[in-house]
Structures are given as structure tokens and as C-alpha cells.
Amino acid sequence: MTFARALAYVHAMSDNIPILSGLSDIAQRYDALLCDVWGVVHNGREVFDGVAAALTAFRKERGPVLLLTNAPRPSSVIPAQLDRLGLPAAAYDGVVTSGDATRAELSARAPGPAFHLGPDRDDALFEGTGLERAALDTARFIICTGLWDDETETPEDYRAFFNDALAKGLPLLCANPDIIVKRGDKTIYCAGALAAFYTELGGQSLYVGKPHDPIYNLAYERLAQIVGRKVEKSKVLAIGDGMGTDIAGANGQDVDVLFIGGGIHGAEAQSDDGALDGERLNAFFAAEGRTAIGALPRLVW
């Protein structure tokens, strides 16, 4: 559907996505949160104003907050990173990462061997999995956690490398399906962009993070551990800014989702002054065939 057709469709819709004043507008409907991190909680450099207060208030008044992120690292390393960025431990109950889901997949594929495509900072992902890492010539598959240098590189820089991998018939396991994120004011590419490019070139790419089932299955298990019982999906609210990951994942799981419009899709959902534009917002969702229970420019209580 073109944007113009989607815009025309919006005028006929009776269930437009409401723009809320804060999370408190709908919090009473839910017993647990699955909250995205990068783009909702922080921008890679600092925590957004109001986020800590909103998450802390939900925990106090409603129930647990589980941070659900496509970070290609074990969840055990995330709290220290959040602490450095300024998110207090009182704002959440736990973390589930794409890295957690990836580790389970790597353990199942061990000993491999596998070629690691990504920065050294992701090495903790492999600890305890039994997976052996090897050069491309002897690897059975590629495990991609990101670009080697996401400050300067783009997927196109990997064309020659991917052509070599294609010649060897290697599948690519993507540990972070995100395409892009904002680091401060700068847009950087993630592992998902490389996986999409590899698929475009004719390769096979496999995913474990949002919007795919493995990470959500881990999240439901973790919520049950925190609460001491199964939390029904109808009582879970997801929060996210990524249409292809957070929104698509929640829609696929039949979980209500709150869209944060000030993230990576600001150009599609906001007016020039940074406020959410209802007409643009609904046209964007209609064009993508997605839905949300509400929208906020940023997460506040």
C-alpha cells in the first residue's frame, strides 16, 4: 500500500491509534510490561527523561517490568550498562536479550564451528555455549552480532565478504534483527541490516530476536518466574519504537503494544516540531498493516 492510499484509508478508519498523555492512561489494564530498551529507554548515550519514573510507577502500581531487547549479548551484562547510562535498578525486574535466545541456538549448534561477524565486545555471547569459532573457510555457519565498525561501515562494505560466504553455502544466524538504531543523533546499522543484505544477495539468514518467537518464549518464562505464575498475554503490554521488531513482534504474539514515536520512526510519525501527528501516525501503521493500543512521543508516566 502506498503512503497516499494509506492516508486515504486512515480517513475512513474508526479505530485510529490514540495519542496518549502517558503510560498511566492505560496502565490499569495490564499486569506486566515487556519494554524495549534502545530507542525507548535510552539512545545509546543517556536515558531519556521520564522513563525511569514511568517504569518505576508501573512496578509500584501494577506489576513487573521486563526489559526485552535485541542486544546480541547475554542479559547478565545489560544491568551494568543501564546503570552507567542512568537507569536505576528500581525501574525494572529483569532483562531478556536476543543474546539469550542466540546462546540457546549456539549451544544447540555446538561445536560448530562458526565464523563470528561482529565486534569483539560481543565475545561474551559465546562463553559456555561449547561453540568453536573458526575462519570462514572452515566454518559451518556465520554468527552475526553486528558490523565490525558500526561508526563508519554500511552493509555495502560487506558485499565481497558475503559473496565469499555465498560461494561456500554458509547460512547466517542473526543475533540482533534490528536494522538501525540511533546512537545519540547518529543512525547506525545493526546485524539485522547485514542479514537482510545477505538474504538480498541470495543467502539464508536465520533470526532469534524480536519479532521472532524464541525471544518471546524466554520472556514469558521469565515473567512467570518473577510473578510465580503464568501471566496471560491479555494482561501483558509491550512497549517499543521499531515497526519491524517491537510492533511486528507484539502483533504476532497477540500482545497489546504501545508505540513510542520519537524513536527510529520519528520521520513517519511526527510533525516537524517533534509532536506526534495522528494522521501521519495512522497512515504509517496502515501502510505497514500493523496496530497499536496507543502512541506516545516518548515514554512517560
Short mmCIF file of C-alpha atoms in Angstrom, two decimals:
data_model
loop_
_atom_site.label_atom_id
_atom_site.label_comp_id
_atom_site.label_asym_id
_atom_site.label_seq_id
_atom_site.Cartn_x
_atom_site.Cartn_y
_atom_site.Cartn_z
CA MET A 1 0.00 0.00 0.00
CA THR A 2 1.38 3.40 -0.96
CA PHE A 3 1.53 6.18 1.61
CA ALA A 4 -1.12 8.17 -0.30
CA ARG A 5 -3.50 5.19 -0.31
CA ALA A 6 -2.81 4.59 3.36
CA LEU A 7 -3.57 8.24 4.12
CA ALA A 8 -6.91 7.94 2.32
CA TYR A 9 -7.62 4.77 4.23
CA VAL A 10 -6.97 6.49 7.54
CA HIS A 11 -9.81 8.98 6.95
CA ALA A 12 -12.25 6.07 6.81
CA MET A 13 -10.94 4.32 9.90
CA SER A 14 -12.93 4.37 13.14
CA ASP A 15 -10.22 2.82 15.32
CA ASN A 16 -7.33 5.22 14.89
CA ILE A 17 -4.41 4.77 17.27
CA PRO A 18 -4.93 7.15 20.21
CA ILE A 19 -2.13 9.51 21.18
CA LEU A 20 -1.85 9.20 24.94
CA SER A 21 -0.64 11.64 27.57
CA GLY A 22 1.35 8.94 29.34
CA LEU A 23 1.59 5.27 30.24
CA SER A 24 -0.75 5.89 33.18
CA ASP A 25 -3.63 6.34 30.69
CA ILE A 26 -3.72 2.58 30.05
CA ALA A 27 -1.57 1.04 32.80
CA GLN A 28 -4.57 -0.23 34.78
CA ARG A 29 -5.34 -2.76 32.01
CA TYR A 30 -2.07 -4.66 32.41
CA ASP A 31 -0.15 -6.72 34.95
CA ALA A 32 3.27 -6.74 33.25
CA LEU A 33 5.40 -4.81 30.76
CA LEU A 34 7.74 -6.03 28.03
CA CYS A 35 9.70 -2.86 27.36
CA ASP A 36 12.17 -2.31 24.55
CA VAL A 37 15.44 -0.66 25.52
CA TRP A 38 17.33 1.15 22.75
CA GLY A 39 15.11 3.91 21.37
CA VAL A 40 12.62 3.70 24.25
CA VAL A 41 14.73 3.71 27.42
CA HIS A 42 17.91 5.29 26.05
CA ASN A 43 19.68 6.43 22.88
CA GLY A 44 22.96 4.63 23.50
CA ARG A 45 24.38 7.58 25.44
CA GLU A 46 21.78 8.57 28.03
CA VAL A 47 18.42 7.54 29.47
CA PHE A 48 15.50 9.61 28.19
CA ASP A 49 13.80 11.96 30.63
CA GLY A 50 10.76 10.47 32.33
CA VAL A 51 11.47 6.82 31.51
CA ALA A 52 12.76 5.77 34.92
CA ALA A 53 9.78 7.41 36.64
CA ALA A 54 7.32 5.74 34.27
CA LEU A 55 8.73 2.24 34.70
CA THR A 56 9.10 2.64 38.46
CA ALA A 57 5.50 3.83 38.75
CA PHE A 58 4.22 0.84 36.77
CA ARG A 59 6.15 -1.55 39.01
CA LYS A 60 4.71 0.10 42.11
CA GLU A 61 1.11 0.25 40.93
CA ARG A 62 0.69 -2.69 38.54
CA GLY A 63 3.40 -5.33 38.22
CA PRO A 64 6.79 -6.38 36.86
CA VAL A 65 8.76 -4.64 34.12
CA LEU A 66 10.83 -6.92 31.92
CA LEU A 67 13.23 -5.21 29.53
CA LEU A 68 13.15 -7.02 26.18
CA THR A 69 16.00 -6.06 23.91
CA ASN A 70 17.60 -7.23 20.69
CA ALA A 71 21.05 -6.65 22.18
CA PRO A 72 23.28 -9.51 20.96
CA ARG A 73 24.72 -10.05 24.45
CA PRO A 74 23.82 -12.14 27.49
CA SER A 75 21.26 -10.42 29.70
CA SER A 76 23.68 -10.62 32.62
CA VAL A 77 25.82 -7.79 31.19
CA ILE A 78 22.94 -5.38 30.50
CA PRO A 79 22.19 -4.06 34.03
CA ALA A 80 25.71 -2.65 34.39
CA GLN A 81 25.35 -0.89 31.04
CA LEU A 82 21.98 0.55 32.05
CA ASP A 83 23.42 1.71 35.35
CA ARG A 84 26.17 3.60 33.53
CA LEU A 85 23.56 5.26 31.31
CA GLY A 86 21.48 6.30 34.30
CA LEU A 87 18.61 3.79 34.61
CA PRO A 88 18.16 2.75 38.26
CA ALA A 89 17.68 -0.91 39.15
CA ALA A 90 14.36 0.04 40.77
CA ALA A 91 12.91 0.70 37.29
CA TYR A 92 12.82 -2.94 36.15
CA ASP A 93 12.67 -6.54 37.35
CA GLY A 94 14.77 -8.28 34.75
CA VAL A 95 16.20 -8.35 31.24
CA VAL A 96 15.80 -10.79 28.35
CA THR A 97 18.01 -10.27 25.31
CA SER A 98 18.31 -11.55 21.80
CA GLY A 99 21.69 -12.72 23.03
CA ASP A 100 19.99 -15.08 25.48
CA ALA A 101 17.98 -16.64 22.68
CA THR A 102 21.07 -16.76 20.48
CA ARG A 103 23.09 -18.57 23.15
CA ALA A 104 20.48 -21.31 23.26
CA GLU A 105 20.72 -21.67 19.48
CA LEU A 106 24.54 -21.67 19.56
CA SER A 107 24.57 -24.36 22.24
CA ALA A 108 22.30 -26.48 20.06
CA ARG A 109 24.66 -26.00 17.12
CA ALA A 110 27.87 -26.58 19.11
CA PRO A 111 30.62 -27.29 18.46
CA GLY A 112 30.07 -25.67 15.08
CA PRO A 113 32.49 -24.28 14.17
CA ALA A 114 31.19 -20.81 13.31
CA PHE A 115 32.62 -17.61 11.93
CA HIS A 116 31.86 -14.60 14.12
CA LEU A 117 30.90 -11.48 12.18
CA GLY A 118 30.80 -8.63 14.67
CA PRO A 119 32.80 -6.59 17.17
CA ASP A 120 34.93 -8.06 19.96
CA ARG A 121 32.63 -6.51 22.57
CA ASP A 122 30.15 -9.32 21.79
CA ASP A 123 32.57 -12.12 22.73
CA ALA A 124 30.68 -12.83 25.98
CA LEU A 125 27.88 -14.24 23.84
CA PHE A 126 29.91 -17.40 23.22
CA GLU A 127 31.04 -18.18 26.76
CA GLY A 128 29.74 -21.53 27.98
CA THR A 129 27.98 -22.46 24.71
CA GLY A 130 30.59 -25.00 23.60
CA LEU A 131 30.75 -23.32 20.19
CA GLU A 132 34.08 -23.18 18.41
CA ARG A 133 34.92 -20.16 16.27
CA ALA A 134 36.87 -20.55 13.06
CA ALA A 135 37.95 -18.82 9.88
CA LEU A 136 35.38 -18.50 7.11
CA ASP A 137 37.00 -21.33 5.11
CA THR A 138 36.33 -23.92 7.83
CA ALA A 139 33.12 -22.53 9.39
CA ARG A 140 29.76 -24.30 9.08
CA PHE A 141 27.78 -21.09 9.54
CA ILE A 142 28.15 -17.38 10.30
CA ILE A 143 27.01 -15.89 13.59
CA CYS A 144 26.42 -12.16 13.04
CA THR A 145 26.22 -9.83 16.04
CA GLY A 146 26.78 -6.59 14.14
CA LEU A 147 29.17 -4.70 11.93
CA TRP A 148 32.86 -4.73 12.76
CA ASP A 149 32.82 -0.93 12.84
CA ASP A 150 29.28 0.43 13.04
CA GLU A 151 30.53 4.01 13.28
CA THR A 152 31.84 4.03 9.71
CA GLU A 153 30.62 0.95 7.82
CA THR A 154 27.43 0.17 5.91
CA PRO A 155 26.11 -3.19 4.66
CA GLU A 156 27.52 -2.46 1.20
CA ASP A 157 31.03 -2.72 2.67
CA TYR A 158 30.35 -6.44 3.21
CA ARG A 159 29.46 -7.34 -0.38
CA ALA A 160 32.76 -9.07 -1.17
CA PHE A 161 32.77 -10.91 2.17
CA PHE A 162 29.20 -12.10 1.64
CA ASN A 163 29.96 -13.26 -1.88
CA ASP A 164 32.70 -15.47 -0.41
CA ALA A 165 30.25 -16.81 2.18
CA LEU A 166 27.65 -17.46 -0.52
CA ALA A 167 30.17 -19.43 -2.55
CA LYS A 168 30.64 -21.68 0.48
CA GLY A 169 26.88 -22.02 1.04
CA LEU A 170 27.02 -20.77 4.63
CA PRO A 171 23.82 -19.80 6.46
CA LEU A 172 23.90 -16.67 8.62
CA LEU A 173 22.46 -16.63 12.15
CA CYS A 174 21.49 -13.07 13.10
CA ALA A 175 21.77 -12.27 16.83
CA ASN A 176 20.14 -8.84 16.52
CA PRO A 177 17.33 -8.39 13.96
CA ASP A 178 17.32 -4.59 14.41
CA ILE A 179 18.12 -2.82 11.14
CA ILE A 180 19.16 0.54 12.58
CA VAL A 181 19.29 2.35 15.92
CA LYS A 182 20.05 5.89 16.97
CA ARG A 183 23.28 6.37 18.91
CA GLY A 184 22.80 9.88 20.15
CA ASP A 185 21.89 11.78 16.98
CA LYS A 186 23.66 9.34 14.67
CA THR A 187 21.98 6.45 12.85
CA ILE A 188 24.00 3.22 12.89
CA TYR A 189 23.40 -0.12 11.22
CA CYS A 190 22.81 -3.31 13.21
CA ALA A 191 23.17 -7.02 12.50
CA GLY A 192 19.67 -7.12 11.01
CA ALA A 193 20.81 -4.85 8.18
CA LEU A 194 23.63 -7.26 7.33
CA ALA A 195 21.28 -10.25 7.47
CA ALA A 196 18.81 -8.51 5.16
CA PHE A 197 21.62 -7.69 2.72
CA TYR A 198 22.87 -11.29 2.82
CA THR A 199 19.37 -12.52 2.02
CA GLU A 200 19.13 -9.99 -0.82
CA LEU A 201 22.33 -11.42 -2.27
CA GLY A 202 20.87 -14.92 -2.18
CA GLY A 203 21.98 -16.17 1.24
CA GLN A 204 20.00 -17.83 4.02
CA SER A 205 19.51 -15.69 7.14
CA LEU A 206 18.05 -17.02 10.41
CA TYR A 207 16.83 -14.83 13.29
CA VAL A 208 16.19 -15.29 17.02
CA GLY A 209 15.38 -11.81 18.41
CA LYS A 210 12.24 -9.67 18.04
CA PRO A 211 9.94 -10.15 16.15
CA HIS A 212 10.59 -13.92 16.26
CA ASP A 213 9.22 -16.46 18.73
CA PRO A 214 12.36 -17.60 20.64
CA ILE A 215 12.91 -14.33 22.50
CA TYR A 216 9.23 -14.04 23.44
CA ASN A 217 9.15 -17.61 24.76
CA LEU A 218 12.07 -16.72 27.04
CA ALA A 219 10.27 -13.54 28.12
CA TYR A 220 7.09 -15.39 29.11
CA GLU A 221 9.16 -17.90 31.10
CA ARG A 222 10.98 -15.09 32.89
CA LEU A 223 7.73 -13.26 33.72
CA ALA A 224 6.32 -16.46 35.19
CA GLN A 225 9.43 -16.83 37.34
CA ILE A 226 9.14 -13.25 38.60
CA VAL A 227 5.41 -13.38 39.33
CA GLY A 228 5.24 -17.02 40.41
CA ARG A 229 2.56 -17.87 37.86
CA LYS A 230 1.82 -17.62 34.16
CA VAL A 231 0.87 -14.10 33.05
CA GLU A 232 -1.86 -14.16 30.42
CA LYS A 233 -0.96 -12.38 27.19
CA SER A 234 -4.08 -10.22 27.51
CA LYS A 235 -2.54 -8.71 30.65
CA VAL A 236 0.87 -8.01 29.09
CA LEU A 237 1.74 -4.71 27.41
CA ALA A 238 4.71 -4.40 25.06
CA ILE A 239 6.38 -1.03 24.52
CA GLY A 240 8.59 -0.30 21.54
CA ASP A 241 9.65 2.03 18.76
CA GLY A 242 10.61 -0.41 15.98
CA MET A 243 7.88 -1.26 13.47
CA GLY A 244 9.59 -4.37 12.11
CA THR A 245 10.70 -5.68 15.52
CA ASP A 246 8.74 -4.38 18.52
CA ILE A 247 5.41 -3.70 16.82
CA ALA A 248 5.51 -6.67 14.45
CA GLY A 249 6.61 -8.95 17.27
CA ALA A 250 3.84 -7.88 19.65
CA ASN A 251 1.21 -8.09 16.90
CA GLY A 252 2.43 -11.58 16.02
CA GLN A 253 2.22 -12.61 19.68
CA ASP A 254 -1.29 -11.13 20.12
CA VAL A 255 0.11 -8.82 22.79
CA ASP A 256 -1.02 -5.19 23.04
CA VAL A 257 1.73 -2.73 22.18
CA LEU A 258 2.38 0.93 22.95
CA PHE A 259 4.26 2.70 20.15
CA ILE A 260 6.96 5.23 21.02
CA GLY A 261 7.02 7.63 18.09
CA GLY A 262 10.16 9.55 18.95
CA GLY A 263 12.44 6.62 18.09
CA ILE A 264 13.68 5.40 14.74
CA HIS A 265 10.34 6.13 13.01
CA GLY A 266 10.11 9.77 14.02
CA ALA A 267 10.05 10.90 10.40
CA GLU A 268 7.00 8.74 9.70
CA ALA A 269 5.01 9.56 12.84
CA GLN A 270 5.95 13.09 13.91
CA SER A 271 5.35 16.59 12.68
CA ASP A 272 8.26 18.98 12.14
CA ASP A 273 8.04 20.22 15.74
CA GLY A 274 8.58 16.70 17.13
CA ALA A 275 4.98 16.13 18.24
CA LEU A 276 3.13 13.00 17.15
CA ASP A 277 0.94 13.67 14.11
CA GLY A 278 -2.18 11.50 14.28
CA GLU A 279 -2.76 11.49 10.54
CA ARG A 280 0.82 10.53 9.71
CA LEU A 281 0.91 8.00 12.56
CA ASN A 282 -2.18 6.15 11.40
CA ALA A 283 -1.14 6.26 7.75
CA PHE A 284 2.19 4.74 8.73
CA PHE A 285 0.56 1.90 10.65
CA ALA A 286 -2.00 1.30 7.91
CA ALA A 287 0.74 1.10 5.29
CA GLU A 288 2.61 -1.44 7.42
CA GLY A 289 -0.52 -3.43 8.26
CA ARG A 290 0.18 -3.09 12.00
CA THR A 291 -1.73 -1.90 15.01
CA ALA A 292 -1.03 -0.43 18.47
CA ILE A 293 -3.12 0.21 21.56
CA GLY A 294 -1.75 3.76 21.74
CA ALA A 295 1.20 6.01 20.99
CA LEU A 296 3.48 8.39 22.87
CA PRO A 297 6.28 10.61 21.55
CA ARG A 298 8.41 9.26 24.43
CA LEU A 299 7.79 7.03 27.41
CA VAL A 300 6.45 8.99 30.39
CA TRP A 301 4.04 8.14 33.17
#
